Amino acid sequence: MKKCITITLFILVGFSACSPIYYSPNTQNVPMISTRGDMNLTLVAGSSNVNDIYNSISIIDLQSAYGITSHLSIQVNGGFFSNKEENSDASGTGRIFETGLGYFSKINNNFMLECYGVIGFGNFNNKIEISKIGSNSIYHKISGSLKRFGIQPVFAFKTNSFTAAISSRIVRLDYKNIEGYLLYDGADQVGLLNNNNSYYLFEPALSLKFGWEMIKFQLQYGRSFNLTNPDFRQGKDIISLGLNINLKKQNPL
């Protein structure tokens, strides 16, 4: 059977052997702001899949953070997601806008803590190829919006040329305004998401930054655990690689 995959926001809604998937994690913003006036910009590209971390969803994240006081910082992020099924018109696109306010503090010269309260809004539009008769394809469509909010604590080791950070995003995910038609395993998926529209997620991640004081490469691996319904059809892994720029030189550690 032809594989059908499409994306719901930073969320994947599609088929892997005609099995719908409704969520995939995106890259976590771990700027590790050190003082007032610090500014970080990060551009990352990644991939997420329900079974492995190397294909399916193409992800681009634009992330920013700024130290507004000696212990408070703000972050603003945008995520863009796309997938195109080979040899068909089946496709999916999505986006999310996220912001957060956080507290940061140095433990000593090399170890730091920060914690953000985050909230994100997004939407999705999907077209899924169900079957093909000759040169004619039959499609189902599903679309809607979501909200994700919670906390993101971070613990990090930091030097001028290297940072290793452990973070965990603990959030509630709410779906709303789900529209269209998608039938799977005898169940109306639009009605299913409308009736079961809230989930709690635990998403740990490891981030490594290496390079120079103002410019570093960033590698991040993360995993998503659905605490409400472990059998919820969702992506579990994400890996991303990008570039992190600190626009204000930090004080020597």
Short mmCIF file of C-alpha atoms in Angstrom, two decimals:
data_model
loop_
_atom_site.label_atom_id
_atom_site.label_comp_id
_atom_site.label_asym_id
_atom_site.label_seq_id
_atom_site.Cartn_x
_atom_site.Cartn_y
_atom_site.Cartn_z
CA MET A 1 0.00 0.00 0.00
CA LYS A 2 1.31 3.43 -0.91
CA LYS A 3 2.60 5.43 2.02
CA CYS A 4 0.61 8.59 2.67
CA ILE A 5 2.00 11.27 4.97
CA THR A 6 0.94 14.83 5.68
CA ILE A 7 1.59 17.43 8.33
CA THR A 8 -0.53 19.00 11.00
CA LEU A 9 1.19 22.21 12.08
CA PHE A 10 4.38 21.23 13.71
CA ILE A 11 2.07 18.34 13.89
CA LEU A 12 1.98 15.48 11.49
CA VAL A 13 -1.39 14.24 10.28
CA GLY A 14 -0.95 11.47 7.78
CA PHE A 15 -0.62 7.85 7.01
CA SER A 16 2.21 5.41 7.44
CA ALA A 17 0.66 2.38 5.80
CA CYS A 18 -2.61 4.34 6.16
CA SER A 19 -2.11 5.02 9.88
CA PRO A 20 -2.77 8.68 10.85
CA ILE A 21 -0.23 10.54 12.99
CA TYR A 22 -1.34 13.73 14.77
CA TYR A 23 1.68 15.29 16.47
CA SER A 24 5.44 15.73 16.24
CA PRO A 25 7.72 17.76 18.56
CA ASN A 26 9.65 20.79 17.27
CA THR A 27 13.07 22.12 18.27
CA GLN A 28 13.29 23.59 21.79
CA ASN A 29 14.76 27.08 22.19
CA VAL A 30 17.52 26.89 24.85
CA PRO A 31 19.31 30.28 24.52
CA MET A 32 21.05 30.26 27.94
CA ILE A 33 20.88 34.05 28.36
CA SER A 34 23.56 35.22 30.84
CA THR A 35 22.81 38.88 31.51
CA ARG A 36 20.68 41.85 30.57
CA GLY A 37 21.09 42.80 26.91
CA ASP A 38 22.11 39.34 25.72
CA MET A 39 20.42 38.45 22.43
CA ASN A 40 20.38 35.04 20.74
CA LEU A 41 19.18 34.16 17.25
CA THR A 42 18.97 30.55 16.07
CA LEU A 43 18.07 29.02 12.72
CA VAL A 44 17.65 25.24 12.67
CA ALA A 45 16.49 22.60 10.21
CA GLY A 46 15.31 19.23 11.40
CA SER A 47 13.41 16.03 10.74
CA SER A 48 10.82 14.08 12.70
CA ASN A 49 9.11 10.74 12.27
CA VAL A 50 6.92 8.45 14.30
CA ASN A 51 9.34 5.53 13.90
CA ASP A 52 12.78 7.04 13.30
CA ILE A 53 14.44 10.46 13.22
CA TYR A 54 15.74 10.75 9.70
CA ASN A 55 12.80 11.41 7.39
CA SER A 56 9.07 12.22 6.95
CA ILE A 57 8.66 15.82 8.20
CA SER A 58 10.87 18.71 7.14
CA ILE A 59 11.11 21.30 9.91
CA ILE A 60 12.54 24.83 9.96
CA ASP A 61 12.61 26.78 13.24
CA LEU A 62 13.47 30.46 13.69
CA GLN A 63 14.20 31.26 17.34
CA SER A 64 15.13 34.38 19.29
CA ALA A 65 15.72 35.34 22.93
CA TYR A 66 16.65 38.53 24.79
CA GLY A 67 17.69 39.33 28.37
CA ILE A 68 15.35 42.07 29.56
CA THR A 69 16.77 42.26 33.11
CA SER A 70 19.61 40.60 35.02
CA HIS A 71 17.38 37.54 35.64
CA LEU A 72 14.42 37.76 33.22
CA SER A 73 14.41 36.93 29.51
CA ILE A 74 11.91 36.57 26.70
CA GLN A 75 11.86 34.26 23.70
CA VAL A 76 9.90 34.40 20.43
CA ASN A 77 9.89 31.46 18.00
CA GLY A 78 8.36 30.43 14.70
CA GLY A 79 8.12 26.90 13.32
CA PHE A 80 7.40 25.92 9.71
CA PHE A 81 6.60 22.37 8.58
CA SER A 82 6.06 20.69 5.22
CA ASN A 83 5.77 17.32 3.57
CA LYS A 84 5.06 16.24 -0.01
CA GLU A 85 4.16 12.67 -0.88
CA GLU A 86 6.24 11.40 -3.79
CA ASN A 87 4.41 10.82 -7.09
CA SER A 88 1.14 12.34 -5.85
CA ASP A 89 -0.49 15.63 -4.90
CA ALA A 90 -0.82 14.61 -1.25
CA SER A 91 0.82 17.25 0.94
CA GLY A 92 0.78 18.95 4.30
CA THR A 93 1.87 22.32 5.64
CA GLY A 94 1.74 23.97 9.03
CA ARG A 95 3.14 26.67 11.25
CA ILE A 96 3.38 27.65 14.91
CA PHE A 97 4.13 30.90 16.68
CA GLU A 98 5.47 30.57 20.23
CA THR A 99 6.55 33.00 22.93
CA GLY A 100 7.77 32.63 26.49
CA LEU A 101 8.93 34.55 29.55
CA GLY A 102 11.71 33.06 31.62
CA TYR A 103 13.99 33.31 34.64
CA PHE A 104 17.74 32.59 34.39
CA SER A 105 20.50 32.36 36.98
CA LYS A 106 24.15 31.33 37.21
CA ILE A 107 25.00 28.57 39.67
CA ASN A 108 28.72 29.29 39.21
CA ASN A 109 31.01 30.31 36.36
CA ASN A 110 30.05 27.33 34.20
CA PHE A 111 26.67 26.00 35.32
CA MET A 112 23.34 27.76 34.67
CA LEU A 113 19.62 27.32 35.18
CA GLU A 114 16.71 28.82 33.29
CA CYS A 115 12.99 28.16 33.16
CA TYR A 116 10.45 29.50 30.66
CA GLY A 117 6.70 29.60 30.67
CA VAL A 118 5.77 29.04 27.02
CA ILE A 119 2.62 29.33 24.94
CA GLY A 120 2.19 28.62 21.24
CA PHE A 121 -0.57 28.93 18.63
CA GLY A 122 -0.74 27.41 15.18
CA ASN A 123 -2.82 25.88 12.41
CA PHE A 124 -2.64 23.17 9.76
CA ASN A 125 -3.99 22.29 6.34
CA ASN A 126 -3.67 18.80 4.86
CA LYS A 127 -4.61 16.90 1.73
CA ILE A 128 -4.28 13.11 1.93
CA GLU A 129 -4.44 10.71 -1.00
CA ILE A 130 -6.72 7.82 -0.06
CA SER A 131 -6.85 5.85 -3.30
CA LYS A 132 -6.16 6.11 -6.99
CA ILE A 133 -8.31 4.99 -9.91
CA GLY A 134 -6.36 5.20 -13.12
CA SER A 135 -4.98 8.73 -13.31
CA ASN A 136 -7.59 10.08 -10.85
CA SER A 137 -6.85 10.37 -7.13
CA ILE A 138 -9.33 10.47 -4.25
CA TYR A 139 -8.41 12.77 -1.35
CA HIS A 140 -9.54 13.39 2.21
CA LYS A 141 -8.82 16.76 3.83
CA ILE A 142 -8.42 17.74 7.46
CA SER A 143 -7.54 21.11 9.01
CA GLY A 144 -7.72 22.94 12.30
CA SER A 145 -5.81 24.85 14.96
CA LEU A 146 -4.13 24.16 18.27
CA LYS A 147 -2.68 25.72 21.39
CA ARG A 148 0.29 24.44 23.41
CA PHE A 149 1.28 25.87 26.80
CA GLY A 150 3.41 24.86 29.77
CA ILE A 151 6.92 25.19 31.19
CA GLN A 152 10.43 24.51 29.92
CA PRO A 153 13.20 24.16 32.57
CA VAL A 154 16.85 23.98 31.43
CA PHE A 155 20.11 22.99 33.15
CA ALA A 156 23.34 23.71 31.27
CA PHE A 157 27.12 23.62 31.34
CA LYS A 158 28.51 26.60 29.45
CA THR A 159 31.88 27.94 28.29
CA ASN A 160 32.77 30.46 25.62
CA SER A 161 33.14 27.73 22.98
CA PHE A 162 30.86 24.91 24.17
CA THR A 163 27.44 24.45 25.78
CA ALA A 164 25.67 21.24 26.82
CA ALA A 165 22.07 21.67 27.98
CA ILE A 166 19.37 19.31 29.22
CA SER A 167 15.84 20.68 28.85
CA SER A 168 12.32 19.34 29.26
CA ARG A 169 9.16 20.78 27.81
CA ILE A 170 6.12 19.91 29.96
CA VAL A 171 3.01 21.12 28.17
CA ARG A 172 -0.67 20.72 27.52
CA LEU A 173 -1.72 20.39 23.89
CA ASP A 174 -5.26 21.46 22.90
CA TYR A 175 -6.89 20.95 19.50
CA LYS A 176 -9.82 23.00 18.25
CA ASN A 177 -11.78 23.89 15.10
CA ILE A 178 -10.98 20.54 13.46
CA GLU A 179 -12.71 20.37 10.06
CA GLY A 180 -12.84 18.16 6.99
CA TYR A 181 -13.25 14.40 6.65
CA LEU A 182 -10.83 11.58 7.40
CA LEU A 183 -11.92 8.00 8.11
CA TYR A 184 -9.42 5.55 9.69
CA ASP A 185 -10.07 2.14 11.22
CA GLY A 186 -13.80 2.79 11.03
CA ALA A 187 -13.56 6.02 13.07
CA ASP A 188 -14.19 9.61 12.03
CA GLN A 189 -10.87 11.27 12.86
CA VAL A 190 -12.34 14.79 12.84
CA GLY A 191 -14.89 13.77 15.46
CA LEU A 192 -12.20 11.88 17.38
CA LEU A 193 -9.95 14.94 17.69
CA ASN A 194 -12.87 17.20 18.55
CA ASN A 195 -14.01 14.85 21.33
CA ASN A 196 -10.51 14.05 22.65
CA ASN A 197 -8.82 17.39 22.20
CA SER A 198 -6.46 17.77 25.21
CA TYR A 199 -3.19 15.93 25.93
CA TYR A 200 -0.30 16.34 28.36
CA LEU A 201 3.22 15.87 26.97
CA PHE A 202 6.67 15.41 28.49
CA GLU A 203 9.44 16.25 26.02
CA PRO A 204 13.09 15.97 27.18
CA ALA A 205 15.90 17.16 24.91
CA LEU A 206 19.70 17.33 24.78
CA SER A 207 21.31 20.33 23.08
CA LEU A 208 24.98 20.73 22.17
CA LYS A 209 26.47 24.02 20.96
CA PHE A 210 30.06 24.27 19.80
CA GLY A 211 32.13 26.89 18.00
CA TRP A 212 33.11 30.40 19.06
CA GLU A 213 31.87 32.87 21.65
CA MET A 214 29.47 34.66 19.29
CA ILE A 215 28.74 31.97 16.67
CA LYS A 216 28.07 28.30 17.40
CA PHE A 217 26.67 25.26 15.66
CA GLN A 218 23.76 23.63 17.46
CA LEU A 219 22.74 19.97 17.50
CA GLN A 220 19.61 18.88 19.36
CA TYR A 221 17.89 15.54 19.89
CA GLY A 222 14.52 15.31 21.63
CA ARG A 223 11.71 12.87 22.31
CA SER A 224 8.01 13.34 23.06
CA PHE A 225 6.04 11.22 25.57
CA ASN A 226 2.26 11.50 25.63
CA LEU A 227 1.24 11.19 29.30
CA THR A 228 -2.50 11.29 28.60
CA ASN A 229 -2.62 8.58 25.95
CA PRO A 230 0.59 6.60 25.24
CA ASP A 231 -1.13 5.12 22.16
CA PHE A 232 -1.92 8.52 20.67
CA ARG A 233 -0.74 8.56 17.06
CA GLN A 234 2.18 10.96 17.22
CA GLY A 235 5.81 11.43 16.28
CA LYS A 236 8.24 10.71 19.06
CA ASP A 237 11.72 11.75 17.90
CA ILE A 238 13.24 14.91 16.46
CA ILE A 239 16.78 15.76 15.47
CA SER A 240 17.87 19.20 14.28
CA LEU A 241 21.03 21.05 13.30
CA GLY A 242 21.44 24.80 13.10
CA LEU A 243 23.38 27.98 13.73
CA ASN A 244 23.25 30.02 16.95
CA ILE A 245 24.36 33.67 17.02
CA ASN A 246 24.93 35.74 20.18
CA LEU A 247 24.66 39.39 19.13
CA LYS A 248 25.99 40.79 22.41
CA LYS A 249 29.34 39.64 23.67
CA GLN A 250 28.94 38.02 27.07
CA ASN A 251 31.13 38.61 30.08
CA PRO A 252 33.98 36.11 30.34
CA LEU A 253 33.02 33.02 32.33
#
